[in-house]
mmCIF file of C-alpha atoms in Angstrom:
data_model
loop_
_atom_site.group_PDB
_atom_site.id
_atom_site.type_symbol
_atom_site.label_atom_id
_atom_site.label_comp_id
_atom_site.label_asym_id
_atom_site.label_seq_id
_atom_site.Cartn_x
_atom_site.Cartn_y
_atom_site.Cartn_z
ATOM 1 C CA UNK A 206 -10.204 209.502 69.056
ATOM 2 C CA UNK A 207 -8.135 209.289 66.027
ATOM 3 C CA UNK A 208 -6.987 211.709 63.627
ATOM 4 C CA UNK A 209 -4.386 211.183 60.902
ATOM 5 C CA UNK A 210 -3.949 208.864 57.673
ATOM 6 C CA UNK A 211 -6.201 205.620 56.385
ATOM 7 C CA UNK A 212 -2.987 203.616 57.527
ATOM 8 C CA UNK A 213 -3.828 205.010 61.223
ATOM 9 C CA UNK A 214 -7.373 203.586 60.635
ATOM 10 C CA UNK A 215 -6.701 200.176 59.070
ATOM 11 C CA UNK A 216 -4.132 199.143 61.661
ATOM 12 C CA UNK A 217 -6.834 200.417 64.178
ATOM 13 C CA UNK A 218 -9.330 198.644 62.469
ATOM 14 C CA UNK A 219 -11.690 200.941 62.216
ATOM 15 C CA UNK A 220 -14.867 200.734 59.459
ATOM 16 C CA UNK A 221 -15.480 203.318 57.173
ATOM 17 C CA UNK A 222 -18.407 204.754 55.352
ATOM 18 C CA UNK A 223 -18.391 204.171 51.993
ATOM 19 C CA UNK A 224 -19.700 207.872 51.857
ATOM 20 C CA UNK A 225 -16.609 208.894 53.543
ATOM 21 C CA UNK A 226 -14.404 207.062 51.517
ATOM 22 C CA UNK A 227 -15.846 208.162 48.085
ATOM 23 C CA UNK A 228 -15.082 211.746 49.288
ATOM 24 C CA UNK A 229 -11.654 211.019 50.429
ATOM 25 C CA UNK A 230 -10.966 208.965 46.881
ATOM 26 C CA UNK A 231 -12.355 212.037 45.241
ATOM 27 C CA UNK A 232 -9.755 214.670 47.195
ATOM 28 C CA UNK A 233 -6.939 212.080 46.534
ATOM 29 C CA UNK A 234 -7.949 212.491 42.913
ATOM 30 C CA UNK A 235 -7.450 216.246 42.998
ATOM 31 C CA UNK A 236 -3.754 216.099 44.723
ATOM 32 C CA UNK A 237 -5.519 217.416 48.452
ATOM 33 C CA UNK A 238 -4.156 215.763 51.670
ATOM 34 C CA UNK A 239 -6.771 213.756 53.269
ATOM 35 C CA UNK A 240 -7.126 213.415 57.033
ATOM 36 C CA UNK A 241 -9.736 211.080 58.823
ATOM 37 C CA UNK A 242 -11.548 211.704 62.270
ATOM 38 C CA UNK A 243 -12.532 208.738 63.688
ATOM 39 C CA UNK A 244 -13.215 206.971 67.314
ATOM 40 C CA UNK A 245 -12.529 203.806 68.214
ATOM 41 C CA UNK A 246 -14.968 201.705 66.280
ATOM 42 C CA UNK A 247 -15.323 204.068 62.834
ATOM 43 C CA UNK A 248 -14.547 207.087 61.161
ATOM 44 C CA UNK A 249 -16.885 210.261 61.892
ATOM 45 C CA UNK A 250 -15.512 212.802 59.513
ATOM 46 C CA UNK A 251 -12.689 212.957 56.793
ATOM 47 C CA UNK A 252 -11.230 216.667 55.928
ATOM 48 C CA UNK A 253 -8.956 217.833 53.090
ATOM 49 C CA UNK A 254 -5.909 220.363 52.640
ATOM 50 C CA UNK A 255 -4.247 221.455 49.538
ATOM 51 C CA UNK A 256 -1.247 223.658 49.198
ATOM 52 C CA UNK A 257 -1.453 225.035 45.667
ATOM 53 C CA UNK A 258 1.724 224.307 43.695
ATOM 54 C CA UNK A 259 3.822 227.187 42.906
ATOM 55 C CA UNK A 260 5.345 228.147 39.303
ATOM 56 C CA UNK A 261 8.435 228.284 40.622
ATOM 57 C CA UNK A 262 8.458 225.179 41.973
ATOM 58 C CA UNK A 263 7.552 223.424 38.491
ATOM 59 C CA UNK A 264 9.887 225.628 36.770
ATOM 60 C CA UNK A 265 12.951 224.534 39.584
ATOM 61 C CA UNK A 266 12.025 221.082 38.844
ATOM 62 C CA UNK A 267 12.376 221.437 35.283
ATOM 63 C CA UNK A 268 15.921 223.150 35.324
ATOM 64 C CA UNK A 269 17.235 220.517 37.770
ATOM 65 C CA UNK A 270 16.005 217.800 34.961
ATOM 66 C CA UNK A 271 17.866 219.869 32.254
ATOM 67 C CA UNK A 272 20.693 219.756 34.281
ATOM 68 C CA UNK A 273 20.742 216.245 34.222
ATOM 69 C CA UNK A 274 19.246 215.671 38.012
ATOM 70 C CA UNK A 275 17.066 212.507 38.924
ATOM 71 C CA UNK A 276 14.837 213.829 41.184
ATOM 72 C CA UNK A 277 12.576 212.160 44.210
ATOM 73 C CA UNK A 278 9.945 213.251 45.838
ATOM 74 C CA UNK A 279 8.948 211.189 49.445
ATOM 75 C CA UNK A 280 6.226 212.624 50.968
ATOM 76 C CA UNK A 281 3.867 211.253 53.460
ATOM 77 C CA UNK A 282 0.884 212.068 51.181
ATOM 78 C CA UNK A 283 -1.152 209.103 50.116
ATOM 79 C CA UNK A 284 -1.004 207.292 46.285
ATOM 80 C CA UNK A 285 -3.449 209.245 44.869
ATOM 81 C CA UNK A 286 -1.832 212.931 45.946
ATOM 82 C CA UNK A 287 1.399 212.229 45.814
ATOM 83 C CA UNK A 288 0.324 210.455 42.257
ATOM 84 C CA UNK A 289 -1.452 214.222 40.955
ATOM 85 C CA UNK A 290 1.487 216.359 42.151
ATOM 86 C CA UNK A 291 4.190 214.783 40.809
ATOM 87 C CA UNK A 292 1.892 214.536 37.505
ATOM 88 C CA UNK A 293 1.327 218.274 37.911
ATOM 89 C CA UNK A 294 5.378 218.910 38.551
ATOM 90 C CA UNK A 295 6.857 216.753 36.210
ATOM 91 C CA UNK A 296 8.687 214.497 38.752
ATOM 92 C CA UNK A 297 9.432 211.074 37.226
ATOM 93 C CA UNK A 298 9.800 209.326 40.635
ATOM 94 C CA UNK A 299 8.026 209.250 44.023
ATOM 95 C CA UNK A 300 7.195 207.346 47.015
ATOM 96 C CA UNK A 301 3.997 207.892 48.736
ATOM 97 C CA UNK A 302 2.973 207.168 52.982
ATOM 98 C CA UNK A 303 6.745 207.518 53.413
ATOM 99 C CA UNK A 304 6.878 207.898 57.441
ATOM 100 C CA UNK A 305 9.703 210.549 58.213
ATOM 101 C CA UNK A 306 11.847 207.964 59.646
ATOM 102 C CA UNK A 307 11.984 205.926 56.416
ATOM 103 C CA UNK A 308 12.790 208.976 54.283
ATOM 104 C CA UNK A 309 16.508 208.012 55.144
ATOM 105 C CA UNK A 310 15.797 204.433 54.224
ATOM 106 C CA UNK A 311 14.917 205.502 50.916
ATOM 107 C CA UNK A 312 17.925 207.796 50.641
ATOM 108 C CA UNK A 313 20.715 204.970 51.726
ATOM 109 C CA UNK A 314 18.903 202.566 48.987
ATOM 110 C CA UNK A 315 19.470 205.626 46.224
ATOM 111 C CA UNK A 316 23.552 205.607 47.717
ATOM 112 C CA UNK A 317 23.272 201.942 47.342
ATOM 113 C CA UNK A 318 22.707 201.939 43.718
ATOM 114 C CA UNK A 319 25.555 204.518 43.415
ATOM 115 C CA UNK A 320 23.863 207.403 43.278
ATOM 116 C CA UNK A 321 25.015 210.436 45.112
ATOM 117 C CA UNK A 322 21.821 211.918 47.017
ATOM 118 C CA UNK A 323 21.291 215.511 47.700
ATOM 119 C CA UNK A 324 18.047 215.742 50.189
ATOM 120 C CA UNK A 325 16.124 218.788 50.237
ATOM 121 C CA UNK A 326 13.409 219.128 53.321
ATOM 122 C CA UNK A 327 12.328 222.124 55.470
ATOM 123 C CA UNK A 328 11.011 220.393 58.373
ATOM 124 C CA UNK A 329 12.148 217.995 61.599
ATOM 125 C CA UNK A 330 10.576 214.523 59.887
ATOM 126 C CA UNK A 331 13.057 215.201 56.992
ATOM 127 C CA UNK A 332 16.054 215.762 59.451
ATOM 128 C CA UNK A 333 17.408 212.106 59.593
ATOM 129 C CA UNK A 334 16.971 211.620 55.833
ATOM 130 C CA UNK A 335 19.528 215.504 55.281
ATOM 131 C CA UNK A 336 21.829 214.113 57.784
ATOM 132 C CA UNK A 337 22.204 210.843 55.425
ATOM 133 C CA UNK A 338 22.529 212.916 51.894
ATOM 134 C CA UNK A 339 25.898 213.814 50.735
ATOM 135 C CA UNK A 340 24.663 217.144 50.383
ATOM 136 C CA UNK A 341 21.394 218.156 51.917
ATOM 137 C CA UNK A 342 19.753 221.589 51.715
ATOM 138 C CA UNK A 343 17.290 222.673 54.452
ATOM 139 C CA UNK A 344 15.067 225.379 53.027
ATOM 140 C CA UNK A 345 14.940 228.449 55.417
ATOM 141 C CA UNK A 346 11.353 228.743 55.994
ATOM 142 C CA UNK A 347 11.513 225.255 57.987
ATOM 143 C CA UNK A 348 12.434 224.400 61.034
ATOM 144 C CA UNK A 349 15.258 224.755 62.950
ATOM 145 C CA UNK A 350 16.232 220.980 63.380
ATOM 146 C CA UNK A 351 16.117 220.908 59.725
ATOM 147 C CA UNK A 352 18.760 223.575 59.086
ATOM 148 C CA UNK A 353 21.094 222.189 62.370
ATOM 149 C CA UNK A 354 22.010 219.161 60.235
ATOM 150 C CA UNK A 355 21.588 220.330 56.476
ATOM 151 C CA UNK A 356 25.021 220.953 54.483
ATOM 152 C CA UNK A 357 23.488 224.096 53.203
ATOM 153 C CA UNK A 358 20.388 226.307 54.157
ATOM 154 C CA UNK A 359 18.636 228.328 51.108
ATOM 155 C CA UNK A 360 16.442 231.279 53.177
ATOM 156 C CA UNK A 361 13.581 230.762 50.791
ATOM 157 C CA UNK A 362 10.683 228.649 50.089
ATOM 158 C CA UNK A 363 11.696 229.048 46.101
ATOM 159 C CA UNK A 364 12.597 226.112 44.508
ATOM 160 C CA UNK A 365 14.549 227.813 42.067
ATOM 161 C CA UNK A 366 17.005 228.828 44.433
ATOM 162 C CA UNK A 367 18.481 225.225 44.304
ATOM 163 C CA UNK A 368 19.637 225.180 40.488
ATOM 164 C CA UNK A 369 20.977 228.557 41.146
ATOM 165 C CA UNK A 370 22.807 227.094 44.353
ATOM 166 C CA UNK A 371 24.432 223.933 42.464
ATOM 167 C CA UNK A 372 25.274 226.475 39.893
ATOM 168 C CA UNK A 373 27.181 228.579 42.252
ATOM 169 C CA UNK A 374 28.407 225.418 43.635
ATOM 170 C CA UNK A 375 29.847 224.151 40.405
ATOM 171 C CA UNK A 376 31.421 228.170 39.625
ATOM 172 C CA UNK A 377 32.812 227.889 43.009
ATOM 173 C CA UNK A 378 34.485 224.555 42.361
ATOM 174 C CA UNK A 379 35.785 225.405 38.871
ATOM 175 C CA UNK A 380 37.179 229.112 40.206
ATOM 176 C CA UNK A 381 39.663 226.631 43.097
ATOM 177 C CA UNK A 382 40.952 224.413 40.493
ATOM 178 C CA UNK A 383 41.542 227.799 38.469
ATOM 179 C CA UNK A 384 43.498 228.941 41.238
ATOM 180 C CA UNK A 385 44.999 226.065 42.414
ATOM 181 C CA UNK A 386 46.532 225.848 38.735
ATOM 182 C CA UNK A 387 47.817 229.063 38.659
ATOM 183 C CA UNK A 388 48.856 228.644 42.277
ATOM 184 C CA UNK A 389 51.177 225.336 41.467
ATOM 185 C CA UNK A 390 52.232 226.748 38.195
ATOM 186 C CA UNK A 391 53.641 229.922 39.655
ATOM 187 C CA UNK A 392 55.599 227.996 42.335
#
């Protein structure tokens, strides 16, 4: 048996119903994660999951593009989800079906075009892709793996706690070369 994505099932090549598939196009449609049961020769059953996007997160998203941030989002969802949430978000730019060990492709071809990457993920397919950001931020609620290699770890699942780190970040920085003026001036 076989359970995961239609990309499991095509390079399996196994049929579907077009029954099957309407239903999964129709879940796509409404930004739900769709996951196919199938055996060897066709699929037998296709299931949905939604997590329901938080305020929060939408409001995050929109302070991070007011503060001039190009955001990403790479998530293993198919077109048609990963199409509705970032709709539903406001996020400009995302890649769907991206396998975890690929997220840190698509990172290095961001550095390559001289941008400087800060990866946020909470779980152990986004650890490769943190290690590769300049900064990376695992969020607390994730795994383990995910906070080992992270640059920072924010103990929350709210988005909004990542403007208010960069702007602590940013205080922090200007309050050293403060110091480090008065410092050199005094001596």
């Amino acid at each position: 048996y076989f359970v995961g994505n239609k990309k499991l099932l095509a390079e399996n090549n196994i049929s579907i119903a077009e029954q099957l598939q309407n239903q999964a196009d129709e879940w796509g449609k409404q930004s739900k994660t769709v996951i196919w049961f199938a055996d060897r020769k066709q699929a037998l059953s296709v299931l949905a999951i939604s997590d329901k996007i938080k305020e929060t997160s939408v409001q995050a998203i929109k302070e991070m593009q007011d503060m001039g941030i190009d955001l990403y989002m790479l998530t293993g969802d198919n077109e048609a989800t990963a199409k509705a949430i970032a709709e539903q978000t406001g996020i400009k730019h995302y890649k769907a079906e991206v396998l975890p060990q690929h997220k840190a492709d698509v990172v290095k071809e961001l550095q390559s075009k001289g941008k400087v990457v800060a990866m946020v993920g909470d779980g152990i397919n986004d650890r490769t892709a943190l290690a590769t950001g300049e900064v990376s931020r695992a969020m607390g609620k994730g795994s383990d793996i995910a906070m080992e290699v992270a640059k920072m770890t924010i103990i929350s699942s709210d988005l909004t706690k990542i403007p208010q780190a960069i702007k602590l970040a940013k205080q922090t920085g200007a309050t050293i070369k403060q110091n480090l003026f008065w410092a050199f001036s005094y001596n």
